[in-house]
Short mmCIF file of C-alpha atoms and ligand atoms in Angstrom, two decimals:
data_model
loop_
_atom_site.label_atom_id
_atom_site.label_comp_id
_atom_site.label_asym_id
_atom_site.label_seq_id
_atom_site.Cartn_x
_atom_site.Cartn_y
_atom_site.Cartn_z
CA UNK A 1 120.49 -4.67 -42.60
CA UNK A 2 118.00 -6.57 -40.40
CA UNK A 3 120.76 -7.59 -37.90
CA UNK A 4 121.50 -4.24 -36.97
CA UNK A 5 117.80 -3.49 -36.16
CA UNK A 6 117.92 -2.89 -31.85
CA UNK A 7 115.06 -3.86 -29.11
CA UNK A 8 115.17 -3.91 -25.45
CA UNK A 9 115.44 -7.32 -24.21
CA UNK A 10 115.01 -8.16 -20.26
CA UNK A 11 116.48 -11.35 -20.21
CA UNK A 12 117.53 -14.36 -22.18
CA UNK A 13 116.99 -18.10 -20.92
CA UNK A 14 119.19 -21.04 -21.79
CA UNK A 15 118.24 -24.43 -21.90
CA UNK A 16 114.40 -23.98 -21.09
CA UNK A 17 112.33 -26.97 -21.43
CA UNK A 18 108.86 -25.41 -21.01
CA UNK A 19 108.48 -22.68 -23.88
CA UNK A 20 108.22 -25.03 -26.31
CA UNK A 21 109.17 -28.41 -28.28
CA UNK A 22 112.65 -29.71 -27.22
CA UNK A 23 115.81 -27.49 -26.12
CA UNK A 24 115.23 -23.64 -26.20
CA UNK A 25 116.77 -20.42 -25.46
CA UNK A 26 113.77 -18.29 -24.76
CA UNK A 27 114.15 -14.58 -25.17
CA UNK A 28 112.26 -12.07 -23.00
CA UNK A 29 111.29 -9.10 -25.11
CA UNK A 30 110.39 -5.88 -22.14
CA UNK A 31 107.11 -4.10 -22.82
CA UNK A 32 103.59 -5.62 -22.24
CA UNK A 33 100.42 -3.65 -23.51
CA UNK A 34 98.86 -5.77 -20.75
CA UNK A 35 99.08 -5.40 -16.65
CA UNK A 36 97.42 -8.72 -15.45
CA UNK A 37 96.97 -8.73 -11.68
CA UNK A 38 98.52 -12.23 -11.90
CA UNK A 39 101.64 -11.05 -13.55
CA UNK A 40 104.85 -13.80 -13.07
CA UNK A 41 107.37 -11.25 -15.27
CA UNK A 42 106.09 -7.94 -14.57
CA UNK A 43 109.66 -6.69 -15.17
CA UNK A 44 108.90 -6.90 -18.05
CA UNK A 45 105.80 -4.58 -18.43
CA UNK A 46 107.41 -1.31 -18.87
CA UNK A 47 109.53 -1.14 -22.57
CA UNK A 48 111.67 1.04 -21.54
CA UNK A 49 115.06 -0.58 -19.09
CA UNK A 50 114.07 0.42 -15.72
CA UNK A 51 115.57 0.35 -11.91
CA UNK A 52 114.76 -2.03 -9.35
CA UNK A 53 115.45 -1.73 -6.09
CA UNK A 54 116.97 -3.86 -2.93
CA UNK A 55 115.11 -4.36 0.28
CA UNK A 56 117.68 -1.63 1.83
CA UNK A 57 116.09 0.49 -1.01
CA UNK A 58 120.04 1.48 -1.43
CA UNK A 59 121.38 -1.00 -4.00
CA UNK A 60 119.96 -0.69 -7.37
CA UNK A 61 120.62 -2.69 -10.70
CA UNK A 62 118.88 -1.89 -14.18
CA UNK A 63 116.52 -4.38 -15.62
CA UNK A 64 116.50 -4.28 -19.63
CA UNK A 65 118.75 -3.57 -22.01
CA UNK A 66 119.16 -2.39 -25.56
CA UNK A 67 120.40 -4.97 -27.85
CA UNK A 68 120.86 -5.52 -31.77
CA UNK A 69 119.64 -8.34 -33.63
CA UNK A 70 123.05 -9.50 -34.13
CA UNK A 71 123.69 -9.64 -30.59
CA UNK A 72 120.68 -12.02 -29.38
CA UNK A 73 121.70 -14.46 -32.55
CA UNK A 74 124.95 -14.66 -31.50
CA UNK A 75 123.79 -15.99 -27.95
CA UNK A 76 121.64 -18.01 -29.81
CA UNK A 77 123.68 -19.66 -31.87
CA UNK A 78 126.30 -20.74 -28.99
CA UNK A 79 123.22 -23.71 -28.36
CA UNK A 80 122.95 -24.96 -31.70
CA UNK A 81 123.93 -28.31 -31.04
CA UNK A 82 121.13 -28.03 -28.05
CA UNK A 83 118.25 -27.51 -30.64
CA UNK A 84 119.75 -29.92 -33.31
CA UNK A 85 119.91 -32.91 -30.98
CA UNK A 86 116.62 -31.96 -29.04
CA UNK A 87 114.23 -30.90 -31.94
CA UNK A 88 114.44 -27.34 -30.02
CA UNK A 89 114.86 -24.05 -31.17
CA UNK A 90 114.39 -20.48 -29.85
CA UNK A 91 111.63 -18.93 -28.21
CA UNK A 92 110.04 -15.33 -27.94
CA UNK A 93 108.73 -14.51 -24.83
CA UNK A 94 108.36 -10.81 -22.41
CA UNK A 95 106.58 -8.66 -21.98
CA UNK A 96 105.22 -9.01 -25.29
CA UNK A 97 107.14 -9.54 -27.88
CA UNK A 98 104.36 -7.74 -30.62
CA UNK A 99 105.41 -4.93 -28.59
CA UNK A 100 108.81 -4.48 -30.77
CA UNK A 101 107.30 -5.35 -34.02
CA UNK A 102 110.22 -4.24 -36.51
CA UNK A 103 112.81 -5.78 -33.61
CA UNK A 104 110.52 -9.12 -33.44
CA UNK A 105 110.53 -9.30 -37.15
CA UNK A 106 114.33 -9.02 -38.14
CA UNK A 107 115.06 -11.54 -35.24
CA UNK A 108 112.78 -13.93 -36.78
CA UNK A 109 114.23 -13.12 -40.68
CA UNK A 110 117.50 -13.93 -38.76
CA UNK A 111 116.31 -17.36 -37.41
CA UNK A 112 114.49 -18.64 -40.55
CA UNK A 113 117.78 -17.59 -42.67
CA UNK A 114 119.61 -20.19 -40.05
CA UNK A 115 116.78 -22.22 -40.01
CA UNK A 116 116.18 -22.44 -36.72
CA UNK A 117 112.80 -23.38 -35.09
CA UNK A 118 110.54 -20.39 -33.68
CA UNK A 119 107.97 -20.10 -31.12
CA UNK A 120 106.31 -16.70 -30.40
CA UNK A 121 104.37 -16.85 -26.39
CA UNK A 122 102.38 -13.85 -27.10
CA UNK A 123 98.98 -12.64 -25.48
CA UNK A 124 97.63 -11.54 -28.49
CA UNK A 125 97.05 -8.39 -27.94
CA UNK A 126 98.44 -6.02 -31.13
CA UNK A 127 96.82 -5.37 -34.59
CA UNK A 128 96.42 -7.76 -37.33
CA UNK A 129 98.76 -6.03 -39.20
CA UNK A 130 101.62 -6.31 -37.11
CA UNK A 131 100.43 -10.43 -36.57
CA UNK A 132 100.29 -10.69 -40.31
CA UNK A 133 103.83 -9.62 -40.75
CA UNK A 134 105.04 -12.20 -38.25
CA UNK A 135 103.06 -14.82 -38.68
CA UNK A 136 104.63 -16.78 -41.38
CA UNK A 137 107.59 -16.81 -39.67
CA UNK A 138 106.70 -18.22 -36.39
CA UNK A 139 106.50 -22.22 -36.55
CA UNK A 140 104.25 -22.37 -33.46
CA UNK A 141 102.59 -19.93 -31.44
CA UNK A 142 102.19 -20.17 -27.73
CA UNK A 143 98.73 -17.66 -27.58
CA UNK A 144 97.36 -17.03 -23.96
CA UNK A 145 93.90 -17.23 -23.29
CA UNK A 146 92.62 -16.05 -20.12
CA UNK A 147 88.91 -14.98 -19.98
CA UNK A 148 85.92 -14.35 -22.68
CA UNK A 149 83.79 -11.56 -20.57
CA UNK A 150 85.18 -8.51 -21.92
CA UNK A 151 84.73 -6.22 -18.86
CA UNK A 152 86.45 -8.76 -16.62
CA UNK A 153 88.85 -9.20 -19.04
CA UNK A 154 89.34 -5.34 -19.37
CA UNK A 155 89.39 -5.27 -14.79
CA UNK A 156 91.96 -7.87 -14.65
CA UNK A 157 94.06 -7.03 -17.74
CA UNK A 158 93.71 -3.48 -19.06
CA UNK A 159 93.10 -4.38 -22.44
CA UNK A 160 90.14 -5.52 -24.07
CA UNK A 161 89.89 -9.21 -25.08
CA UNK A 162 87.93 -8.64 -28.53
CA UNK A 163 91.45 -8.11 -30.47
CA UNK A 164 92.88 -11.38 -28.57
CA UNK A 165 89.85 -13.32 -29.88
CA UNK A 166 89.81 -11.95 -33.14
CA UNK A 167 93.60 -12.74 -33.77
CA UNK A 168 93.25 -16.23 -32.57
CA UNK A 169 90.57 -16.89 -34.99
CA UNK A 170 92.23 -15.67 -37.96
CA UNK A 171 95.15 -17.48 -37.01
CA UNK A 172 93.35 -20.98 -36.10
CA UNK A 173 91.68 -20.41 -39.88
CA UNK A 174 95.09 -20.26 -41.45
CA UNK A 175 95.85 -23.16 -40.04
CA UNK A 176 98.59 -22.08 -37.84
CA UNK A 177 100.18 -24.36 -35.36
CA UNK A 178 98.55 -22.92 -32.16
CA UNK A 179 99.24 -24.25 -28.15
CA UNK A 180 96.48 -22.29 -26.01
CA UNK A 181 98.06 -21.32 -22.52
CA UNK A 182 95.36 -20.75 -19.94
CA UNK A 183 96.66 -19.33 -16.97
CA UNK A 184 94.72 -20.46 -13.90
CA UNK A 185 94.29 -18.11 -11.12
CA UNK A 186 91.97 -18.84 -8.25
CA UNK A 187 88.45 -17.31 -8.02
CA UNK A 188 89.35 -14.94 -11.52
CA UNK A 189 89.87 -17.66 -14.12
CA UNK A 190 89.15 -21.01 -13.15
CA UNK A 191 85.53 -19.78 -11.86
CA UNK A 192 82.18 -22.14 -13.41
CA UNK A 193 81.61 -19.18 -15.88
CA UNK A 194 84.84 -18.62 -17.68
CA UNK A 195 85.52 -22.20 -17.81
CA UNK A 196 81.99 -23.05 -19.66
CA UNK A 197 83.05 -19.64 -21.73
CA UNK A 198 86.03 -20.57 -22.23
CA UNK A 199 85.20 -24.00 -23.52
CA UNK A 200 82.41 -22.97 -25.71
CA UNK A 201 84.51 -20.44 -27.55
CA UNK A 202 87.81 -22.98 -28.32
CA UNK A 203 85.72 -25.51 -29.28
CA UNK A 204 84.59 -23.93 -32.18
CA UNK A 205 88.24 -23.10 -33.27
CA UNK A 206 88.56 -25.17 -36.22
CA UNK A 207 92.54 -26.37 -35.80
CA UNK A 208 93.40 -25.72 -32.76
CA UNK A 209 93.75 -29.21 -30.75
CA UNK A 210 96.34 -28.16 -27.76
CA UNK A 211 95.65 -26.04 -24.27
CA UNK A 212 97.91 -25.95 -21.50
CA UNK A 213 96.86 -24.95 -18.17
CA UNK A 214 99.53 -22.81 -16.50
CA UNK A 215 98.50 -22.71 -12.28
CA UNK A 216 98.76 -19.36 -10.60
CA UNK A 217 102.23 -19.25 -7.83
CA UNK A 218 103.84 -16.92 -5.91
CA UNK A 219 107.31 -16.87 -7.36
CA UNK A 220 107.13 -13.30 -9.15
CA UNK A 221 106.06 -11.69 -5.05
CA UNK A 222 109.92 -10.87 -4.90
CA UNK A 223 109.88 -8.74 -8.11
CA UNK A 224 106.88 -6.65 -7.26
CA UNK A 225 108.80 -5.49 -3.92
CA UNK A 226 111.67 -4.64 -6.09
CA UNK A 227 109.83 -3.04 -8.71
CA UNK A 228 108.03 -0.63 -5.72
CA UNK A 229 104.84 -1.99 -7.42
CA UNK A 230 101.54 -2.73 -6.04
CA UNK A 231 100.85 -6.91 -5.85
CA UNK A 232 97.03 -7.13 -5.99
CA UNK A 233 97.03 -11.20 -5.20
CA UNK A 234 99.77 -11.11 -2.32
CA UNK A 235 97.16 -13.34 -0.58
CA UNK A 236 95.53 -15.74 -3.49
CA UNK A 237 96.45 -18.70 -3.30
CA UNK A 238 97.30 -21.30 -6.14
CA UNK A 239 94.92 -23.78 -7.52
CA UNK A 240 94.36 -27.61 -5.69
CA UNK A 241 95.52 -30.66 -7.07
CA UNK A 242 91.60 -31.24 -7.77
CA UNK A 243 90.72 -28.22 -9.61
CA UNK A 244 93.36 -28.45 -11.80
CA UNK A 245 92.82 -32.45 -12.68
CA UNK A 246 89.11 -31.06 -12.82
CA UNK A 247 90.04 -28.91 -15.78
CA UNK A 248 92.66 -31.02 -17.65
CA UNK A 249 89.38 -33.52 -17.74
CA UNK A 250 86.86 -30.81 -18.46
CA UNK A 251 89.44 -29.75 -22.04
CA UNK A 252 90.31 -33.27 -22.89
CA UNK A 253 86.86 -34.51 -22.64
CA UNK A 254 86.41 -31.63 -25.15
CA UNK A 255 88.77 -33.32 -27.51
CA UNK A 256 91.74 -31.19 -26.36
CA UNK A 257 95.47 -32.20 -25.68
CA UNK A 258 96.28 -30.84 -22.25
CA UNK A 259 99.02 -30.39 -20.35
CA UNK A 260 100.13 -28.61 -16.55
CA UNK A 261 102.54 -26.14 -17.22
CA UNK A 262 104.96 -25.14 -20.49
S1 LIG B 301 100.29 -10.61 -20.80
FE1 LIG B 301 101.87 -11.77 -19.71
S2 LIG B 301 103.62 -10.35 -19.51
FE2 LIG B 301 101.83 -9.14 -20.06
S3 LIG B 301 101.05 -8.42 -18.11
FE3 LIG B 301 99.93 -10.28 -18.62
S4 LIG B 301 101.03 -11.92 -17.64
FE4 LIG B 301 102.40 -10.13 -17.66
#
């Protein structure tokens, strides 16, 4: 039975307005095959539940938990009349939800059978196979995007970018309803090279339409001192007005939808 398939979760979001269309809950899968220096969740990095720690460094609480299917639908379905009246639905979010493939899967089984709405944020980073066992079950797809060089790509992520490409152009030549997020971070991501990179790569995507620009802020700094984990951008500082009205123009002058934030 799919319900009583199990994943760790780290946290689960009512009411969110910005992970999609309408009314969501979002649900924050733990595990990330990823370790941007720009991180907002990186409580969610590690899959396993893990301890975090108080500035005392005596109080402790566990972040993550193992949960069944039937568990996260249940808190799901207590908004239903959120998503009805709002066009909303539920959203998978982490950490990286490709992370828990069988886990991601039977929660998504479980939505279509309800016929709720899903949207997977996801970085893009896992094989095709595990994207083509999702894919037709995920009604849009929120697919970061954060730089074309691979070896920057590999100094400020970890990972490679050449699967993230490759998945996103498959998936833009299926047709699939696709929102780019590009997350801006001073001096990495919004420099003159990515962004003429960046642009010359979407725009020969041949569906997708959308890119939001998501600016780089400080509000994760708290969780790296709990986590005991080494901020690399405790002094970076976020984007100006300018520079981010400079790239909504540069993308819609492309023929792209943008939008700041969600
Ligand atoms: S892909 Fe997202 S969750 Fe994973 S490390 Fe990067 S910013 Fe954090």
């Amino acid at each position: 039975m799919e319900t009583q398939s199990r994943g760790v979760i780290f946290d689960i979001k009512k009411y969110a307005l910005h992970d999609g269309p309408g009314i969501r809950t979002t649900v924050f899968l733990k595990g990330c095959p990823l370790n941007c220096w720009w991180c907002h969740n990186p409580e969610g990095q590690n899959p396993k539940p893990e301890r975090i720690w108080e500035e005392q460094n005596t109080q402790k609480e566990i972040i993550g938990r193992e949960v069944s299917v039937e568990e996260v639908i249940t808190e799901i379905e207590k908004d239903l009349i959120f998503y009805d009246q709002s066009g909303g639905g539920v959203t998978f979010s982490g950490g990286e939800p490709l992370m828990q493939p069988d886990f991601l899967d039977h929660l998504l089984i479980a939505c279509l059978t309800r016929e709720l709405s899903t949207t997977l944020d996801t970085c893009g980073y896992a094989s095709w196979e595990i994207i083509k066992r999702i894919k037709d079950k995920v009604d849009l797809f929120l697919y970061d995007l954060k730089m074309i060089d691979d070896a920057k790509h590999q100094k400020y992520t970890g990972v490679s970018v050449l699967p993230v490409l490759s998945n996103l152009k498959k998936l833009d030549e299926e047709g699939k309803y696709i929102i780019i997020r590009f997350p801006v971070i001073t001096g990495i991501t919004e420099t003159e090279e990515n962004i003429s990179q960046l642009a010359e790569w979407i725009t020969k995507l041949e569906t997708i339409k959308e890119i939001n620009l998501l600016p780089f802020h400080k509000i994760g700094y708290s969780k790296y001192i709990k986590l005991k984990r080494e901020n690399k951008l405790l002094n970076l500082n976020p984007p100006s007005t300018e520079r981010l009205d400079q790239l909504l123009d540069i993308f819609r002058e492309l023929g792209f939808k943008t939008k700041l934030g969600g």
